[in-house]
């Protein structure tokens, strides 16, 4: 083995007193970290193979296992962290770009955690959602400038196509390919039951899932995989993906080994070929070009489907959003730098982009200042972790949010951030048949429904506390927010006051 | 209790069976009457009443089907096996260990126990009430306890 520069990051701790040698850990670990020793009738583990996904821990019937961070350490150094040193070892060995999965884990500020919500006391009554009606339904899409009537005074129906959601939450784009068939089925069925939408991602739509069309956003991205007329017409809305929060400015690459028969059919590419999504759309180099694609898609769907343009939150996001609002798009989706991914270059994921809170506040303000806020709905994603984040995002001006990581966690994801290995032990980010079947959609969809049912109730309780009985009345209502520990500039961008003001 | 669950059976869907064998361990644990599984099964070779069959990547658990016309009950020479309330149970005091039931069960769901009497799934009615342990212990919903009619 020569020199081993990298010491395992985690240790598998087995309580031999509690281990009954049932071997479930061994059978369930796709990384083969556990082994049965026949001679001594004992289980042993190899720490170096552990990715800390907790599959063995969660299935161990006697709770004999736990994973701990290795106390092994380098000489203390505030500048050269163990992580930085190990990354150099890795690259010195491989000569390659470092790859990572899921959202940016680095220690940047989380503005949602520095914003507090208001509640009513004495002078305005709070509302109990269990006793009084409370509305969380939203309609997304461009809204007309004004109400128009014909000569007889009848209302002219000039409302562009809308989508209706029972609560301001949707499942964000995750392609069939990056996640498994069973994960997609769970999302689709949950969206249908909840009265919300899920998003195909750029991998096309599996023929089995056309029946969930009313609850589907179909995505058109730079690779244009799986795009055809029936696909565009199958969904409730079409999303043009210009960028992704986890990897702004970067395309995608689904390796050939993941392109099996089903995915090849769905993506309309040959089996075993790499699916490469270019960084840009090769036909979009300006807002005018974007407008052309927006209208091409509208034309192809008889102007019946709203079109979403999804971008990553980057430095001049407000100006870009203004352009998108003028391109004819009905909605803008903004993905913050904490957004998840199945695989991204580590340096891009960890160092490019903007916190979604700041991007959202500045886009909402810019569109209102320019008098074009009604032309688009704003959807934000990129680490919405709880119903409190949803409420804060809506108060900052969002019409709805996208959740991706939170949904996967509900399906069993333990954020081990190893999606790019294709060996997801929870059957989510994998195409290996024996692993995919570990996610039973009958259980998965129910867990998603449970999660969002709980969130919806929490949203109602928080709204009720503020004396608000309709989510529409909360939208952009920044007076309901106060910052804690934020400087003047941050408060100015967020458009909120400091706590105590 | 028996009246309520007499039509409920343990059904297995091989589509979701992961071959993890946890059902076998929960089954073995259920019959020990212990509170802690580690204490109950430490250093013990288990002899469960449900068994996972696996070959060529397909796996599923097999336990007593509680047949409408049970061959094991018909063949029992001492009347140790009987069916009441839809559940086939064994009276261990009457079993003489002739194993006619083991030979006649088409599912291989009857097996000898450590003390010579036969053992089989009795839907956990003798150890606790409610859902059988193999069902509640299955991590993927591959074993269910439900009423489907005969």
XYZ file of C-alpha atoms in Angstrom:
651
model
C 0.000 0.000 0.000
C 2.983 2.300 0.323
C 2.406 5.581 2.121
C -1.175 6.203 3.285
C -1.469 9.949 3.570
C -5.093 10.092 4.605
C -6.332 8.657 7.880
C -10.036 7.686 7.919
C -12.305 10.568 8.867
C -14.762 8.432 10.858
C -14.550 5.485 13.150
C -17.159 2.760 13.341
C -17.628 1.998 17.007
C -19.133 -1.407 17.709
C -20.294 -2.314 21.178
C -19.354 -5.992 21.163
C -21.525 -6.486 24.253
C -24.574 -5.599 22.200
C -23.614 -7.038 18.801
C -25.601 -10.234 18.145
C -23.818 -10.898 14.827
C -27.010 -10.658 12.789
C -24.857 -9.303 9.937
C -27.404 -6.707 8.855
C -24.615 -4.081 8.844
C -22.576 -6.222 6.493
C -25.510 -6.888 4.168
C -26.610 -3.262 4.047
C -23.299 -1.494 3.464
C -22.646 -0.893 -0.237
C -19.182 0.340 0.719
C -18.420 -3.038 2.293
C -17.213 -1.516 5.542
C -18.372 -4.446 7.679
C -17.127 -8.021 7.558
C -18.082 -11.258 9.303
C -15.252 -13.354 10.701
C -16.418 -16.953 10.619
C -13.676 -18.377 12.807
C -14.331 -16.104 15.750
C -18.044 -15.511 14.952
C -17.472 -11.767 15.178
C -18.186 -8.682 13.110
C -15.339 -6.306 12.272
C -15.338 -2.983 10.432
C -12.999 -1.069 8.150
C -13.190 2.639 9.039
C -11.535 3.655 5.781
C -14.567 2.499 3.785
C -17.173 4.290 5.936
C -18.872 7.361 4.445
C -20.921 8.028 7.588
C -24.326 7.437 5.994
C -25.764 5.745 9.120
C -27.469 2.943 7.177
C -25.917 0.290 9.430
C -26.566 2.370 12.538
C -30.227 2.835 11.624
C -30.817 -0.852 10.872
C -28.798 -2.381 13.718
C -31.534 -3.975 15.852
C -29.575 -3.789 19.113
C -28.059 -0.323 18.674
C -24.587 -1.806 18.822
C -23.139 0.629 16.286
C -22.290 4.296 16.186
C -20.071 6.412 13.978
C -17.748 8.955 15.589
C -15.420 11.528 14.154
C -11.878 10.296 14.350
C -9.911 12.151 17.023
C -6.788 11.634 14.904
C -5.412 15.082 14.251
C -2.739 17.148 12.606
C -0.705 19.607 14.624
C -3.064 22.473 15.362
C -3.045 25.229 12.792
C -5.646 27.953 12.342
C -4.659 28.436 8.739
C -3.969 24.918 7.485
C -6.943 22.877 8.613
C -6.873 19.089 8.450
C -9.416 19.333 5.635
C -7.197 21.634 3.574
C -4.192 19.345 4.067
C -6.123 16.194 3.186
C -7.501 17.798 0.032
C -3.959 18.522 -1.097
C -3.001 14.915 -0.433
C -5.962 13.759 -2.507
C -5.137 15.996 -5.445
C -1.415 15.254 -5.258
C -2.366 11.637 -5.676
C -5.165 11.865 -8.235
C -4.298 14.938 -10.249
C -8.032 15.547 -10.532
C -10.717 18.057 -9.657
C -12.213 17.429 -6.207
C -15.827 16.310 -6.381
C -18.534 16.831 -3.769
C -22.219 16.205 -3.357
C -25.166 17.963 -1.703
C -25.078 21.603 -0.579
C -22.221 23.853 0.488
C -21.347 22.784 4.058
C -18.868 25.602 4.777
C -19.206 28.085 7.570
C -20.831 31.021 5.762
C -23.564 33.019 7.476
C -27.080 31.541 7.379
C -29.230 34.657 7.249
C -32.442 32.769 7.993
C -30.947 32.052 11.418
C -30.337 35.761 11.976
C -33.907 36.793 11.228
C -36.716 36.662 13.797
C -40.463 36.686 13.228
C -43.041 38.931 14.833
C -46.129 37.976 16.844
C -49.230 39.864 17.930
C -49.695 41.059 21.511
C -52.609 43.088 22.975
C -53.220 45.575 20.151
C -53.948 43.140 17.346
C -55.321 39.686 17.909
C -53.436 36.535 17.019
C -55.386 33.780 15.257
C -55.711 30.150 16.249
C -55.443 28.044 13.075
C -57.323 25.178 14.703
C -60.367 27.377 15.263
C -60.351 29.788 12.381
C -59.861 29.436 8.620
C -56.329 29.997 7.440
C -55.247 30.167 3.804
C -51.913 28.812 2.592
C -52.944 28.371 -1.040
C -50.951 30.314 -3.618
C -51.200 30.900 -7.366
C -47.960 31.273 -9.287
C -47.638 33.006 -12.637
C -47.660 36.450 -14.186
C -50.451 38.684 -12.916
C -52.170 41.238 -15.217
C -51.309 44.939 -14.863
C -54.927 45.860 -14.318
C -58.465 44.539 -14.331
C -60.056 45.045 -17.742
C -63.752 45.108 -18.617
C -65.566 45.050 -21.923
C -68.169 47.640 -23.001
C -70.867 45.792 -21.079
C -68.799 45.910 -17.929
C -68.011 42.226 -17.947
C -64.654 41.114 -16.737
C -62.176 40.352 -19.523
C -60.323 37.199 -18.672
C -56.764 38.370 -19.165
C -55.085 36.130 -16.599
C -52.003 34.373 -17.980
C -51.669 30.660 -17.105
C -51.209 30.004 -13.391
C -50.296 27.074 -11.226
C -52.086 26.446 -7.975
C -50.379 25.127 -4.850
C -52.018 24.138 -1.576
C -49.022 25.655 0.229
C -46.089 27.728 -1.041
C -43.742 24.739 -1.292
C -42.627 22.599 -4.235
C -40.080 19.824 -4.694
C -37.114 21.177 -6.593
C -35.565 19.772 -9.723
C -33.848 16.434 -9.258
C -33.421 14.395 -12.406
C -34.222 10.753 -12.928
C -30.627 9.615 -13.150
C -29.277 11.725 -10.354
C -31.918 10.165 -8.106
C -33.569 6.792 -8.401
C -36.864 5.715 -9.928
C -38.272 5.067 -6.456
C -37.212 8.509 -5.237
C -38.959 10.070 -8.248
C -42.083 8.028 -7.644
C -42.119 9.108 -3.984
C -41.852 12.784 -4.944
C -44.483 12.524 -7.676
C -47.019 10.724 -5.516
C -46.433 13.060 -2.573
C -46.860 16.122 -4.805
C -50.136 14.715 -6.149
C -51.488 13.956 -2.691
C -50.408 17.310 -1.238
C -51.667 19.427 -4.142
C -48.226 20.805 -4.949
C -45.707 20.248 -7.761
C -42.491 18.333 -8.188
C -39.870 18.924 -10.834
C -38.444 16.404 -13.302
C -34.987 17.945 -13.398
C -33.252 17.749 -16.730
C -33.435 14.015 -17.226
C -36.772 13.844 -19.004
C -39.869 12.173 -17.614
C -40.163 8.407 -17.230
C -43.209 7.116 -19.075
C -44.646 5.708 -15.839
C -44.891 9.204 -14.357
C -46.911 10.970 -17.062
C -50.002 10.239 -14.972
C -48.751 12.714 -12.363
C -48.495 15.408 -15.063
C -50.811 17.885 -13.342
C -48.347 17.939 -10.464
C -45.199 18.064 -12.545
C -42.860 20.813 -13.652
C -40.957 19.617 -16.711
C -37.472 20.996 -17.053
C -35.595 22.026 -20.174
C -31.890 22.419 -19.491
C -28.759 22.895 -21.546
C -28.460 19.204 -22.429
C -32.116 19.200 -23.646
C -32.363 15.558 -22.565
C -35.707 13.871 -23.014
C -37.425 16.978 -24.401
C -40.235 16.373 -26.889
C -43.698 17.733 -27.493
C -45.543 15.221 -25.317
C -43.057 15.879 -22.508
C -43.577 19.641 -22.645
C -47.336 19.229 -22.706
C -47.439 16.648 -19.930
C -46.597 19.037 -17.088
C -48.296 21.921 -15.324
C -45.383 24.258 -16.058
C -42.076 24.277 -17.936
C -38.803 25.298 -16.325
C -35.783 26.495 -18.280
C -32.749 25.720 -16.181
C -30.053 28.326 -16.705
C -28.160 27.589 -13.526
C -28.028 25.673 -10.280
C -27.082 27.068 -6.872
C -24.601 24.319 -6.091
C -22.643 24.917 -9.257
C -23.276 28.297 -10.886
C -21.617 28.556 -14.273
C -21.075 24.817 -14.507
C -22.847 22.153 -16.517
C -23.643 18.624 -15.501
C -22.185 15.222 -16.173
C -24.027 11.963 -15.573
C -21.472 9.215 -16.137
C -22.216 6.511 -18.717
C -22.378 3.734 -16.159
C -25.538 5.296 -14.760
C -27.217 5.424 -18.181
C -29.014 2.097 -18.127
C -31.856 1.049 -20.393
C -34.593 3.012 -18.636
C -32.598 6.213 -18.266
C -31.357 5.973 -21.837
C -34.973 5.755 -23.051
C -36.091 8.615 -20.826
C -33.177 10.877 -21.742
C -33.270 9.865 -25.409
C -29.558 9.089 -25.545
C -27.727 5.802 -26.251
C -27.154 3.395 -23.374
C -23.835 3.767 -21.609
C -22.970 7.188 -23.052
C -22.089 10.076 -20.742
C -24.912 12.604 -20.412
C -23.183 15.955 -20.581
C -25.113 19.155 -19.964
C -23.086 22.102 -21.243
C -22.439 25.024 -18.920
C -24.417 27.480 -21.088
C -27.398 26.851 -23.337
C -25.642 27.101 -26.682
C -28.553 29.048 -28.109
C -28.803 31.558 -25.260
C -26.282 34.367 -25.011
C -28.620 37.233 -24.138
C -32.015 38.067 -22.662
C -33.310 38.281 -26.258
C -32.154 34.708 -26.880
C -33.801 33.618 -23.630
C -37.006 35.311 -24.749
C -36.868 33.280 -27.935
C -36.701 29.998 -25.985
C -39.436 31.121 -23.577
C -41.748 31.842 -26.499
C -40.716 28.707 -28.394
C -41.813 26.669 -25.405
C -45.027 28.667 -25.031
C -45.746 28.214 -28.728
C -45.158 24.470 -28.452
C -47.643 24.275 -25.581
C -50.301 26.568 -27.006
C -49.611 29.311 -24.417
C -51.269 27.138 -21.786
C -48.257 26.512 -19.555
C -46.405 29.071 -17.467
C -42.657 29.150 -18.054
C -40.162 29.311 -15.198
C -36.581 30.446 -15.655
C -34.279 29.030 -13.002
C -30.976 30.709 -12.227
C -28.290 30.347 -9.610
C -27.979 33.240 -7.171
C -24.896 35.124 -8.388
C -23.526 38.599 -7.735
C -25.679 40.621 -10.117
C -28.765 38.494 -9.611
C -31.143 41.469 -9.387
C -30.241 42.797 -12.831
C -30.442 39.295 -14.313
C -33.857 38.784 -12.725
C -35.045 42.052 -14.171
C -34.007 40.820 -17.604
C -35.782 37.517 -17.070
C -38.966 39.302 -15.965
C -38.860 41.173 -19.291
C -38.177 38.016 -21.302
C -41.748 36.810 -21.079
C -41.083 34.241 -18.353
C -43.912 33.778 -15.848
C -41.745 32.844 -12.895
C -38.173 33.161 -11.757
C -36.636 30.431 -9.649
C -33.522 31.474 -7.764
C -31.264 28.825 -6.313
C -28.989 29.875 -3.444
C -25.416 28.734 -2.901
C -26.450 26.161 -0.291
C -28.496 24.253 -2.860
C -27.848 20.557 -3.282
C -26.364 18.565 -6.129
C -25.619 14.971 -7.032
C -22.085 15.964 -7.949
C -20.208 19.243 -8.313
C -16.602 20.356 -8.310
C -15.879 21.117 -4.638
C -14.310 24.510 -5.274
C -17.319 25.682 -7.290
C -19.838 24.394 -4.765
C -18.043 25.906 -1.798
C -16.931 29.247 -3.240
C -19.379 30.433 -5.906
C -22.760 32.066 -5.517
C -24.815 33.975 -2.983
C -26.923 33.259 0.092
C -30.513 32.901 -1.092
C -31.837 35.312 1.554
C -29.817 38.206 0.125
C -30.534 37.256 -3.482
C -34.270 37.018 -2.819
C -34.443 40.351 -0.977
C -32.535 42.199 -3.673
C -34.473 40.632 -6.564
C -37.846 41.349 -4.963
C -36.848 44.958 -4.278
C -35.430 45.495 -7.761
C -38.551 44.153 -9.472
C -40.808 46.284 -7.264
C -38.683 49.380 -7.879
C -38.955 48.781 -11.607
C -42.705 48.217 -11.388
C -42.526 44.733 -12.907
C -42.946 42.546 -9.836
C -46.403 41.466 -11.042
C -44.934 40.049 -14.239
C -43.245 37.167 -12.458
C -43.624 34.987 -9.413
C -40.463 34.361 -7.431
C -39.570 30.855 -6.283
C -36.522 30.391 -4.074
C -34.516 27.341 -3.148
C -31.097 26.582 -1.820
C -31.503 25.274 1.686
C -34.989 25.790 2.959
C -34.679 23.633 6.071
C -37.911 24.150 7.969
C -41.316 25.807 7.937
C -39.701 28.821 9.656
C -37.406 29.258 6.651
C -40.496 29.105 4.408
C -42.263 31.815 6.404
C -39.165 34.042 6.403
C -38.662 33.535 2.663
C -42.289 34.472 1.960
C -41.982 37.562 4.168
C -38.832 38.516 2.238
C -40.875 38.416 -0.974
C -40.949 34.842 -2.265
C -44.157 33.501 -3.800
C -43.086 29.928 -3.096
C -40.052 27.882 -2.193
C -38.372 24.820 -3.632
C -37.192 22.107 -1.281
C -34.774 19.430 -2.471
C -32.404 18.451 0.313
C -35.162 18.555 2.950
C -37.263 16.210 0.823
C -34.393 13.772 0.400
C -33.710 13.823 4.122
C -37.359 12.898 4.667
C -36.750 9.938 2.332
C -33.836 8.763 4.478
C -30.840 10.776 3.221
C -28.325 11.308 6.023
C -26.313 13.969 4.190
C -23.182 11.847 3.953
C -22.490 13.766 0.744
C -21.357 10.742 -1.222
C -23.981 10.868 -4.002
C -21.235 11.093 -6.624
C -20.076 7.560 -5.771
C -23.420 6.155 -6.992
C -23.568 3.823 -4.009
C -26.279 5.515 -1.962
C -27.149 3.083 0.800
C -30.573 4.678 1.187
C -31.628 3.966 -2.407
C -31.918 7.644 -3.313
C -28.888 8.770 -5.331
C -28.132 5.482 -7.029
C -29.179 3.378 -10.009
C -27.949 0.065 -8.605
C -31.013 -2.171 -8.517
C -30.328 -3.773 -5.146
C -29.888 -0.321 -3.597
C -32.812 1.371 -5.372
C -35.264 -1.157 -3.881
C -34.286 -0.003 -0.381
C -36.474 3.031 -0.933
C -40.032 1.739 -0.957
C -42.125 4.571 -2.457
C -45.157 3.428 -0.464
C -43.225 4.447 2.645
C -41.307 7.296 0.992
C -44.283 9.247 -0.332
C -46.033 9.000 3.022
C -42.988 10.442 4.796
C -42.958 13.384 2.370
C -46.678 13.940 2.885
C -46.143 13.823 6.659
C -43.296 16.328 6.496
C -45.182 18.912 4.477
C -48.440 18.404 6.357
C -46.491 19.237 9.511
C -44.840 22.232 7.869
C -48.159 23.525 6.606
C -49.560 23.426 10.100
C -46.502 25.174 11.513
C -46.763 27.843 8.822
C -50.382 28.436 9.845
C -49.373 28.705 13.487
C -46.654 31.232 12.750
C -48.993 33.221 10.505
C -51.688 33.055 13.159
C -49.257 34.363 15.742
C -48.637 37.367 13.554
C -52.370 37.917 13.132
C -52.231 36.982 9.461
C -54.785 34.546 8.045
C -53.636 34.387 4.450
C -50.190 33.643 3.100
C -50.750 36.334 0.468
C -50.834 38.931 3.264
C -47.443 37.737 4.452
C -45.791 37.978 1.060
C -43.105 40.672 1.090
C -44.315 41.754 4.519
C -40.832 42.577 5.791
C -42.176 44.455 8.792
C -42.792 41.001 10.259
C -39.025 40.398 10.232
C -36.188 41.691 12.398
C -32.479 40.958 12.105
C -30.228 39.919 14.971
C -26.481 40.429 14.846
C -26.574 41.885 11.338
C -24.733 45.008 10.196
C -26.295 48.051 8.536
C -25.471 46.868 5.034
C -26.936 43.422 5.564
C -30.122 44.931 7.003
C -30.318 47.332 4.065
C -30.049 44.523 1.513
C -32.565 42.357 3.370
C -34.809 45.406 3.722
C -35.509 44.689 7.381
C -34.987 46.465 10.672
C -32.774 45.282 13.478
C -34.344 43.565 16.463
C -35.409 46.212 18.990
C -36.077 48.843 16.324
C -58.209 -9.895 20.404
C -58.257 -13.143 18.453
C -61.573 -12.214 16.914
C -60.153 -8.918 15.713
C -57.073 -10.290 14.026
C -58.254 -13.670 12.843
C -58.420 -12.613 9.214
C -55.184 -10.704 9.266
C -52.220 -12.559 7.855
C -48.542 -11.931 7.325
C -47.941 -11.288 3.610
C -44.597 -10.837 1.939
C -43.768 -8.743 -1.119
C -40.467 -9.876 -2.565
C -40.241 -6.636 -4.549
C -39.330 -4.807 -1.364
C -37.473 -7.555 0.501
C -33.846 -6.522 0.956
C -32.690 -9.865 2.289
C -31.473 -8.156 5.446
C -32.749 -11.042 7.631
C -33.924 -8.660 10.361
C -37.333 -10.389 10.406
C -35.627 -13.579 11.535
C -33.963 -11.804 14.431
C -37.124 -9.955 15.490
C -38.969 -13.300 15.325
C -36.378 -15.012 17.493
C -36.443 -12.083 19.907
C -40.234 -12.146 20.180
C -40.256 -15.712 21.474
C -37.675 -15.042 24.207
C -39.921 -12.757 26.252
C -36.856 -10.615 27.047
C -36.986 -6.811 26.956
C -33.570 -6.207 25.469
C -32.642 -7.819 22.182
C -28.912 -7.725 22.845
C -29.329 -9.599 26.112
C -31.824 -12.023 24.552
C -29.832 -12.984 21.481
C -26.204 -12.438 22.452
C -24.093 -15.506 21.559
C -27.173 -17.434 20.481
C -27.668 -19.119 17.141
C -31.225 -18.149 16.359
C -33.906 -20.582 15.208
C -36.635 -18.296 13.875
C -40.093 -19.258 12.650
C -39.754 -17.016 9.626
C -36.969 -17.639 7.135
C -35.608 -15.535 4.309
C -35.190 -17.502 1.107
C -32.777 -15.995 -1.373
C -31.278 -16.875 -4.706
C -30.095 -14.906 -7.751
C -30.718 -11.560 -6.132
C -34.345 -12.360 -5.264
C -35.279 -12.757 -1.637
C -38.418 -13.080 0.438
C -39.408 -14.224 3.883
C -41.456 -17.390 4.393
C -43.609 -18.140 7.398
C -46.855 -20.025 8.095
C -49.701 -19.110 5.689
C -52.347 -20.332 8.159
C -53.949 -22.277 5.285
C -57.699 -22.692 4.936
C -57.171 -26.452 4.719
C -53.975 -26.969 6.677
C -52.151 -30.198 5.824
C -50.084 -29.922 9.005
C -53.206 -30.002 11.184
C -54.677 -32.877 9.172
C -51.491 -34.885 9.500
C -50.872 -34.266 13.198
C -51.256 -37.617 14.940
C -51.707 -36.251 18.477
C -53.856 -33.220 17.852
C -51.044 -30.888 18.933
C -51.696 -28.664 15.941
C -55.080 -27.033 15.737
C -56.727 -24.125 14.043
C -58.922 -21.751 15.913
C -59.886 -18.208 15.154
C -58.079 -18.530 11.826
C -54.706 -19.130 13.440
C -52.887 -22.437 13.500
C -51.210 -22.976 16.847
C -49.206 -25.776 18.396
C -49.717 -27.268 21.847
C -46.126 -28.054 22.737
C -47.170 -30.429 25.525
C -48.937 -32.692 23.054
C -46.285 -32.620 20.323
C -44.297 -35.867 20.284
C -41.820 -34.745 17.624
C -42.890 -37.079 14.799
C -42.430 -34.195 12.336
C -45.267 -35.319 10.052
C -46.259 -31.646 9.891
C -42.793 -30.648 8.741
C -42.971 -33.189 5.926
C -46.457 -32.172 4.881
C -46.168 -28.356 4.974
C -45.897 -27.232 1.336
C -44.205 -23.977 2.376
C -41.542 -25.377 4.688
C -42.940 -23.119 7.395
C -42.833 -25.659 10.232
C -39.513 -26.522 11.861
C -38.178 -28.389 14.901
C -37.460 -26.328 18.000
C -34.515 -26.810 20.329
C -36.419 -29.121 22.689
C -37.751 -31.444 19.966
C -41.316 -30.147 19.728
C -42.149 -28.359 16.484
C -42.396 -24.605 16.173
C -44.190 -22.371 13.715
C -45.390 -18.816 13.321
C -48.344 -18.150 15.574
C -48.623 -14.483 14.571
C -47.049 -13.508 17.924
C -50.391 -14.080 19.726
C -48.681 -15.974 22.527
C -45.981 -13.356 23.169
C -47.657 -9.996 22.692
C -50.679 -8.354 21.212
C -50.900 -6.473 17.963
C -48.603 -6.506 14.949
C -46.228 -9.469 14.724
C -42.600 -8.519 15.363
C -41.334 -9.541 11.918
C -43.772 -7.053 10.392
C -42.940 -4.125 12.668
C -39.222 -4.892 12.356
C -39.095 -4.967 8.552
C -37.288 -1.797 7.451
C -38.823 -1.654 3.979
C -42.473 -2.616 4.323
C -41.802 -5.963 2.607
C -43.721 -7.884 5.272
C -47.220 -6.654 6.007
C -49.971 -7.747 8.350
C -53.322 -7.246 6.710
C -56.682 -8.696 5.831
C -56.968 -9.790 2.212
C -59.638 -12.488 2.385
C -59.018 -16.139 1.635
